[in-house]
Coordinates of C-alpha atoms in Angstrom, one line a residue:
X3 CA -21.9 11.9 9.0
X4 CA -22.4 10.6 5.6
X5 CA -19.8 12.9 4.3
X6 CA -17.3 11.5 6.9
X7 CA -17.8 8.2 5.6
X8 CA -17.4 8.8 2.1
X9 CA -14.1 11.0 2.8
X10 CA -12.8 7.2 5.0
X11 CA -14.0 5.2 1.6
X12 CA -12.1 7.8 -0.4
X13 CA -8.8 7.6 1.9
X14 CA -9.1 3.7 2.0
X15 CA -9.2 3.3 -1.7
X16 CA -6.3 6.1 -2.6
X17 CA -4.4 4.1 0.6
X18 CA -4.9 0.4 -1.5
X19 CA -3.8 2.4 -4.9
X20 CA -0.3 4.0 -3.5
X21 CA 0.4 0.7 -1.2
X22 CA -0.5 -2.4 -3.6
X23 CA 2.8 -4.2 -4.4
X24 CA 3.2 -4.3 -0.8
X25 CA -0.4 -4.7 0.5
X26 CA -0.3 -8.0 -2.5
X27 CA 2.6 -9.6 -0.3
X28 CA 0.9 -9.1 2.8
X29 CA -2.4 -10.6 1.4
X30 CA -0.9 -13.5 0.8
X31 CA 1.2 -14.2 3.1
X32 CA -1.2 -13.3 6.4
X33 CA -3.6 -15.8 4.1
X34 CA -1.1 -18.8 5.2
X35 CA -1.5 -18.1 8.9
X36 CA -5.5 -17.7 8.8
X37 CA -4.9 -22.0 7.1
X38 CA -2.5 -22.2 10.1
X39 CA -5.0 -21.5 12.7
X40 CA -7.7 -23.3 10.8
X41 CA -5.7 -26.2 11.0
X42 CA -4.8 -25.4 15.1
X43 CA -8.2 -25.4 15.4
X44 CA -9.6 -28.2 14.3
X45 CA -6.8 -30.2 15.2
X46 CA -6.9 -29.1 18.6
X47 CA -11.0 -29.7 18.3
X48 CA -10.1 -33.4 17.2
X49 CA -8.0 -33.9 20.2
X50 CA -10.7 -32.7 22.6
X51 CA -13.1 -35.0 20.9
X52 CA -11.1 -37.9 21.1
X53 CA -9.9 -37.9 24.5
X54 CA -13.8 -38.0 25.3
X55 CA -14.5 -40.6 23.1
X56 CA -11.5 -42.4 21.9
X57 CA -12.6 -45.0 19.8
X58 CA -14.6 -42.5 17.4
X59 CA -11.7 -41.2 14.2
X60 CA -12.2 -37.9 12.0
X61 CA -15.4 -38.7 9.8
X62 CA -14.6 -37.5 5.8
X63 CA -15.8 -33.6 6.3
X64 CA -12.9 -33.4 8.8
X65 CA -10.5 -34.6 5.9
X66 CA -12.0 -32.1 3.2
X67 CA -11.4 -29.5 5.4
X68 CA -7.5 -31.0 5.7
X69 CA -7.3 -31.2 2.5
X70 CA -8.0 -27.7 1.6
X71 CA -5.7 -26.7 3.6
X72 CA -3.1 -28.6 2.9
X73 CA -3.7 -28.0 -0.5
X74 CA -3.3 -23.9 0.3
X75 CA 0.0 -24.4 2.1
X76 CA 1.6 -26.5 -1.2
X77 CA 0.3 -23.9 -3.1
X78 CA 2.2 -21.3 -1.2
X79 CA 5.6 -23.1 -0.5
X80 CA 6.1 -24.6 -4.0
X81 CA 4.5 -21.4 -6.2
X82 CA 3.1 -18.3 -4.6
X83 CA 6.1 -17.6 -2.2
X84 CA 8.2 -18.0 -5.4
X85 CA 7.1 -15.4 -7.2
X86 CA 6.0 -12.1 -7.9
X87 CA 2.2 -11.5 -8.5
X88 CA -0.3 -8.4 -9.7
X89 CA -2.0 -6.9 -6.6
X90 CA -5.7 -8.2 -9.1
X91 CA -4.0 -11.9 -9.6
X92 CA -3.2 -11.9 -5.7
X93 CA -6.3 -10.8 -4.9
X94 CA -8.2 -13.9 -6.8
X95 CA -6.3 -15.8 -5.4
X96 CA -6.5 -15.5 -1.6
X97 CA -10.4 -14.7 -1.9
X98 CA -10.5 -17.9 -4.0
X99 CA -8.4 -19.7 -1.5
X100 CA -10.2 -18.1 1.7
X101 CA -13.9 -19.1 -0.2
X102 CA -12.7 -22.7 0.2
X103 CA -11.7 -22.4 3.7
X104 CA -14.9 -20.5 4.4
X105 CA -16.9 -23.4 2.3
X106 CA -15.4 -26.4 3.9
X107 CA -15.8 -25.1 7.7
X108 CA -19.1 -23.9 6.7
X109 CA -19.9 -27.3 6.1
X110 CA -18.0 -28.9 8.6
X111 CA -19.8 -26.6 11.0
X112 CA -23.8 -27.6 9.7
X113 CA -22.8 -31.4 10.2
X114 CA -21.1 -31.2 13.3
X115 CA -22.9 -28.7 15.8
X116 CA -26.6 -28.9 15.5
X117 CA -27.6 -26.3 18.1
X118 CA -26.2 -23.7 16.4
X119 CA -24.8 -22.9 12.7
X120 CA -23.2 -19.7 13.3
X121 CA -19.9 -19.5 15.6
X122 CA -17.5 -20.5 12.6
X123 CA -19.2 -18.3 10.2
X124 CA -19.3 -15.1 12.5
X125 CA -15.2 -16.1 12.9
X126 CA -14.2 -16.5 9.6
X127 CA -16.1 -13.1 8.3
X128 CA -14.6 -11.4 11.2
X129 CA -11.6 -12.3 10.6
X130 CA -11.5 -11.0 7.0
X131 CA -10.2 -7.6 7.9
X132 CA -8.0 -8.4 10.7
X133 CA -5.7 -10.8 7.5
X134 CA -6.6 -9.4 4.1
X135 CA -6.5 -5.9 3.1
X136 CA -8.5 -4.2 -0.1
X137 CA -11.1 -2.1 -1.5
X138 CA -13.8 -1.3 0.7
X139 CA -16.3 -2.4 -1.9
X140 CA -14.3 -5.4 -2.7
X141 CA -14.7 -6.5 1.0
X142 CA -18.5 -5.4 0.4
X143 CA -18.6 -8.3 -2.7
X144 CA -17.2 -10.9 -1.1
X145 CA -18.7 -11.1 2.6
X146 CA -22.1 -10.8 0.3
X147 CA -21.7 -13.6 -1.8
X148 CA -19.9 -15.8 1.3
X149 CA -23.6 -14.7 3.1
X150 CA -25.6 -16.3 -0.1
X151 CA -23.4 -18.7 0.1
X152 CA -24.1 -19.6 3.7
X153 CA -27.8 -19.8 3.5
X154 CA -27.2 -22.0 0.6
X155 CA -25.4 -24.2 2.4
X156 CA -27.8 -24.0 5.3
X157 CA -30.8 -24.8 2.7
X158 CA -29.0 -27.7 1.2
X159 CA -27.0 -29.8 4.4
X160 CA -29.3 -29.0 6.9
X161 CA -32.7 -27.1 5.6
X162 CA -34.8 -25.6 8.1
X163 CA -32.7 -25.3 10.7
X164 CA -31.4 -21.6 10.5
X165 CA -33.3 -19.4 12.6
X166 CA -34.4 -16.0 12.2
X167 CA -31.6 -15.3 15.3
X168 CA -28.8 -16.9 13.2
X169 CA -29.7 -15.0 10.3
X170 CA -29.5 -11.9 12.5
X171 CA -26.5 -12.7 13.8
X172 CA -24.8 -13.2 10.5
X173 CA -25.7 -10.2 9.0
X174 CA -24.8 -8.3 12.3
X175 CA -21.5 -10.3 11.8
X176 CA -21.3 -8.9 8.3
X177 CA -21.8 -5.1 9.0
X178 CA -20.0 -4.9 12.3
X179 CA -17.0 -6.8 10.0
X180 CA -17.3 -3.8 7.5
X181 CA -17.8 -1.5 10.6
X182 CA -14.2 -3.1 11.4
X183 CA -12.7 -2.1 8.0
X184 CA -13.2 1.3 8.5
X185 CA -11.6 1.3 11.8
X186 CA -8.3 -0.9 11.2
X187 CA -7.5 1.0 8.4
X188 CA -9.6 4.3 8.5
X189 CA -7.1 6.3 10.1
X190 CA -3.9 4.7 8.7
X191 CA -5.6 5.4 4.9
X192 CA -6.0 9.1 6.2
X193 CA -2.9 9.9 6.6
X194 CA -1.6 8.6 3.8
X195 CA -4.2 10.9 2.1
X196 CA -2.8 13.7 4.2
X197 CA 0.5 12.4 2.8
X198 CA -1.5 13.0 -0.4
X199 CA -2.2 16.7 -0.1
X200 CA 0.8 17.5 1.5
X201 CA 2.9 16.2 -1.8
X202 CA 0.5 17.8 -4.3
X203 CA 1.3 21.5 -2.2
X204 CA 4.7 21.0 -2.9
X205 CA 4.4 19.9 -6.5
X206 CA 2.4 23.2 -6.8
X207 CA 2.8 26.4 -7.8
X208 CA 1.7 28.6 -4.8
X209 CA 0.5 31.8 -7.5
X210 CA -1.0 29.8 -10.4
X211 CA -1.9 26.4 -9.1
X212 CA -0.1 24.7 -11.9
X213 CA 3.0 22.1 -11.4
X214 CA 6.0 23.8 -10.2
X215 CA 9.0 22.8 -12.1
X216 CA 10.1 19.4 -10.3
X217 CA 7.0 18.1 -10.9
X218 CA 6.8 18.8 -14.3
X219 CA 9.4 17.8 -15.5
X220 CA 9.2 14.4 -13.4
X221 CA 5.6 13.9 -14.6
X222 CA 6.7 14.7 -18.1
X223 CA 8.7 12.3 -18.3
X224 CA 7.0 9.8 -16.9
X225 CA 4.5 10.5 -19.5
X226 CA 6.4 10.0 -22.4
X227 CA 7.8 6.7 -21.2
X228 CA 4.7 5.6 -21.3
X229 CA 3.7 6.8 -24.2
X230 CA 1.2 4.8 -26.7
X231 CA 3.0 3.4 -29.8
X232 CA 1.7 5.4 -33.2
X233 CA 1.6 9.0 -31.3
X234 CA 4.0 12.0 -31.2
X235 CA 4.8 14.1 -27.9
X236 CA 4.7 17.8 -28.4
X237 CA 6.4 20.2 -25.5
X238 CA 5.7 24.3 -25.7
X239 CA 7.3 26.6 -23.6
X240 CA 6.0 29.8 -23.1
X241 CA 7.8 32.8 -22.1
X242 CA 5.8 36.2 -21.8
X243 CA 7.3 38.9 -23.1
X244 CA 8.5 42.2 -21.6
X245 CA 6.6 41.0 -18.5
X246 CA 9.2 43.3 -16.6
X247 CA 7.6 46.2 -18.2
X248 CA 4.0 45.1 -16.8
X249 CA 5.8 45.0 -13.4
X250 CA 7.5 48.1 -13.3
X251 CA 4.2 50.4 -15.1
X252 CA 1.3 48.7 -13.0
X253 CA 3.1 47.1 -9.6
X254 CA 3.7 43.3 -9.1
X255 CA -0.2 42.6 -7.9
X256 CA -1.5 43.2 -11.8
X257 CA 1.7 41.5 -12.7
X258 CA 0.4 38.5 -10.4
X259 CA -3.1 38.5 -11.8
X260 CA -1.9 38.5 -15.0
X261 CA 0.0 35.1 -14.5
X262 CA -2.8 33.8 -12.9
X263 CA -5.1 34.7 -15.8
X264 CA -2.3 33.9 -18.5
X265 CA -2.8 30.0 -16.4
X266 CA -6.5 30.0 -16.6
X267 CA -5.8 30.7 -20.4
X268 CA -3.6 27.5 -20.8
X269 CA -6.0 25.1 -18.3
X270 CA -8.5 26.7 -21.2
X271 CA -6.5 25.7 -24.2
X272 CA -5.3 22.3 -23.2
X273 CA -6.7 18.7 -22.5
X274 CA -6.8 17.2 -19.0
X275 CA -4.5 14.9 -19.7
X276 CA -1.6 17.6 -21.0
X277 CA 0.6 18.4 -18.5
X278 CA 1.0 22.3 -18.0
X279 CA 3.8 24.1 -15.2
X280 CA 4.7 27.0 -14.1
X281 CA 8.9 26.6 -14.5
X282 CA 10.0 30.3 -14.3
X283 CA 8.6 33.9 -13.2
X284 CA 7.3 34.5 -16.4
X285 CA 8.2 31.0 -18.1
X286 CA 5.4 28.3 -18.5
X287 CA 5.6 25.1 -20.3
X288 CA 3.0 22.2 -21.4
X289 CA 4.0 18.5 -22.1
X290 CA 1.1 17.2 -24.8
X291 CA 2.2 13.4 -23.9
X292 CA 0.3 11.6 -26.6
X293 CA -1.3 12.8 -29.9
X294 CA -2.3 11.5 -33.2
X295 CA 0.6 12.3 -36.0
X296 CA -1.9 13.4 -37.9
X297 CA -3.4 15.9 -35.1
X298 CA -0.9 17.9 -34.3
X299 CA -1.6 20.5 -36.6
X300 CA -4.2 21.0 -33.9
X301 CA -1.7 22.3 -31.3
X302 CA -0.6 25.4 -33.8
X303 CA -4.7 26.5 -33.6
X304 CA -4.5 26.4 -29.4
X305 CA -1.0 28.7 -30.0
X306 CA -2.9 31.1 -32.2
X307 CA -5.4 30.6 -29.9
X308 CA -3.2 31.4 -26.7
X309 CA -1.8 34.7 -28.4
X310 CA -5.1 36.3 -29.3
X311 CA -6.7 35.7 -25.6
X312 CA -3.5 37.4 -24.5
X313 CA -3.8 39.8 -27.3
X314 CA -7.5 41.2 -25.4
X315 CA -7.1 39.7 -22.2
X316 CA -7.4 43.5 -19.5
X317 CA -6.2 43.4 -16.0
X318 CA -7.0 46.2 -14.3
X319 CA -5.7 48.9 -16.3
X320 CA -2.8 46.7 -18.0
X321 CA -3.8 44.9 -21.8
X322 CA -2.7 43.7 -24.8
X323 CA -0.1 41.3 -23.8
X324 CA 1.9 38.5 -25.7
X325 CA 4.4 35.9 -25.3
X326 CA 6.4 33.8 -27.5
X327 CA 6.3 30.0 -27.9
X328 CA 8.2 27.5 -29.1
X329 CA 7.2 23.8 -29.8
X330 CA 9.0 20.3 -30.0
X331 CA 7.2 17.7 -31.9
X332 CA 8.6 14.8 -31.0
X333 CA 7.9 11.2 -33.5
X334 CA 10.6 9.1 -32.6
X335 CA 10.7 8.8 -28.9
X336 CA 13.3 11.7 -27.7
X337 CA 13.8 12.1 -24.0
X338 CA 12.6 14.9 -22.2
X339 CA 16.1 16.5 -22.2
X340 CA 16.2 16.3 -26.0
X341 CA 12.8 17.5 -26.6
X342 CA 13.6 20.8 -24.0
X343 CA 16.3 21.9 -25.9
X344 CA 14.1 21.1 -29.2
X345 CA 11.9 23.3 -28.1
X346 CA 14.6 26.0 -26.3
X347 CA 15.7 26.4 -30.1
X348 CA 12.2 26.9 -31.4
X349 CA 11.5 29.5 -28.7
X350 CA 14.9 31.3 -29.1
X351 CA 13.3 31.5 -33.0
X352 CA 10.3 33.0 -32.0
X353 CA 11.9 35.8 -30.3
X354 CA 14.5 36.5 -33.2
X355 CA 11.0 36.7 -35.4
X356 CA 9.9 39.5 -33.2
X357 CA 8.1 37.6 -30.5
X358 CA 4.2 37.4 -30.2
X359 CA 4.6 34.3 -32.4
X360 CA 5.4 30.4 -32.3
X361 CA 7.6 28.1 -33.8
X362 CA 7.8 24.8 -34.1
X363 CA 11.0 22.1 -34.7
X364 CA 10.5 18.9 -35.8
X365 CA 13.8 16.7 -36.6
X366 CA 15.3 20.5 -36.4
X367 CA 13.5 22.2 -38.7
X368 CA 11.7 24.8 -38.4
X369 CA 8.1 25.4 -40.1
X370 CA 5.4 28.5 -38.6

């Protein structure tokens, strides 16, 4: 049970993250017809009221409730409909503007009905999920503090008055409105995150679990677009050497393992961050997106490194393997095209030297 609804909180959340440019527009736009039907509301309410007691006009709560939401729709026609906004900006903004609405009916509702304080409440907090879309725990925040807020509303307008039924039904109004959340978009967030998993299978590489070569190369350069100002990029690509001959003297199954344990050695040897694929039978590459200039000294050590885990690494009966490397250290911002065939010359260098080694070019040199 409990693991169910942490696996819905986990699909909701990864659902909001892929989905927020268009889940800002929606926010705000399904914001403008919740002030619609306020305003239906109440003016539809005034009309009642007035054909049974003509001669009595809107008192000045009435009017502060107009006035917020008038001052909503103005906000919307002559700015927020005009522009582009952050999925965090339009999120302050429509719980800002839907704390108002929430505030001035509250307080429309404790002077004008003095049986019971609740109906509008239990609307307005139901409502939440059916117009604005978000975080679970953001929706958690903000019916909470519009609950504090109601009692303190209560305890100022009208104190003494809320019974211990209204505060039940508010609070049953606040979980069965969370309840709510889970179900509108429960099953719509899990199959995004099926969506999810079925993209990160076919960015993988079935044997070694690493990116396949589409995705590397797409994520690498993503990465070095974004890069940090003051770093260098460094790309290695690693091609095993005479891995036919581990094929044909111990049969493809060691020849598997031993991919599969030269991967381990590189999920070993590199940061989280560093992007490492699987682009070729025998051909592996790592993308180091962002370093220190003055660390990259540090990726020569995880090459050494690499070779002499090779170097003692058994499999079955098969040992002592090696591969050769070659490195692209990038300073000035290359693309990921330029830094490849960087590092395609560094490698073809490697293997002239005799293999089991690395190279690295930087600006086209070459240094061990």
């Amino acid at each position: 049970m409990f693991s169910d609804f942490f696996n819905r909180l986990d699909s909701i959340d990864y659902f909001v993250s892929t989905k927020k440019e268009l889940l800002a527009e929606k926010n705000r736009a399904m914001l403008l017809q919740l002030g619609n039907g306020l305003t239906i509301v109440v003016v539809l309410y005034l009309l009642v009221r007035f054909s049974i007691d003509p001669g009595r006009l809107p008192e000045l709560r009435f009017w502060v409730l107009f006035a917020v939401l008038l001052a909503y729709r103005i906000e919307y026609k002559c700015w927020l409909s005009k522009i582009l906004l952050s999925f965090n900006t339009t999120r302050l903004i429509v719980l800002l503007n839907y704390y108002l609405f929430f505030m001035a009916s509250a307080y429309l509702e404790m002077r004008e009905f003095d049986a019971s304080h609740t109906p509008i409440f239990i609307a307005l907090i139901l409502a939440l999920p059916a117009f604005y879309t978000d975080y679970f725990q953001v929706y958690f925040l903000i019916e909470t503090v519009i609950g504090i807020s109601y009692f303190a509303i209560c305890h100022l307008v009208s104190p003494g008055t809320l019974s211990w039924q209204a505060c039940f039904e508010m609070m049953a109004a606040i979980m069965f409105s969370l309840v709510m959340v889970l179900a509108i978009f429960g099953n719509q967030a899990e199959s995004v995150t099926e969506e999810k998993v079925f993209k990160e299978k076919s960015d993988t590489d079935l044997l070694t679990g690493l990116k396949n070569k589409i995705a590397f190369q797409d994520e690498s350069k993503e990465a070095i677009r974004n890069k940090p100002l003051g770093t260098a990029s460094m790309l290695l690509i690693l091609d095993f050497d005479n891995f036919k001959l581990v094929n044909d003297n111990y049969g493809h199954q060691t020849g598997d393992d031993v991919l599969k344990a030269f991967a381990n050695i590189l999920i070993r040897e590199f940061r989280v961050v560093d992007i490492i694929g699987r682009v070729g039978g025998d051909e592996f590459m790592v993308m180091v997106p962002s370093i220190p200039f003055e660390s990259t000294g540090l990726i020569a050590d995880r090459c050494k490194n690499i070779l002499h885990e090779l170097n003692v690494l058994k499999v079955g009966k098969a040992h002592s393997f090696s591969c050769s490397i070659g490195i692209a250290c990038d300073y000035k911002g290359m693309t990921f095209e330029e830094m490849y065939k960087l590092a395609d010359d560094a490698l073809y260098e490697s293997k002239e030297r005799g293999k089991a080694t690395y190279t690295i070019y930087s600006s086209g040199k070459a240094d061990e």
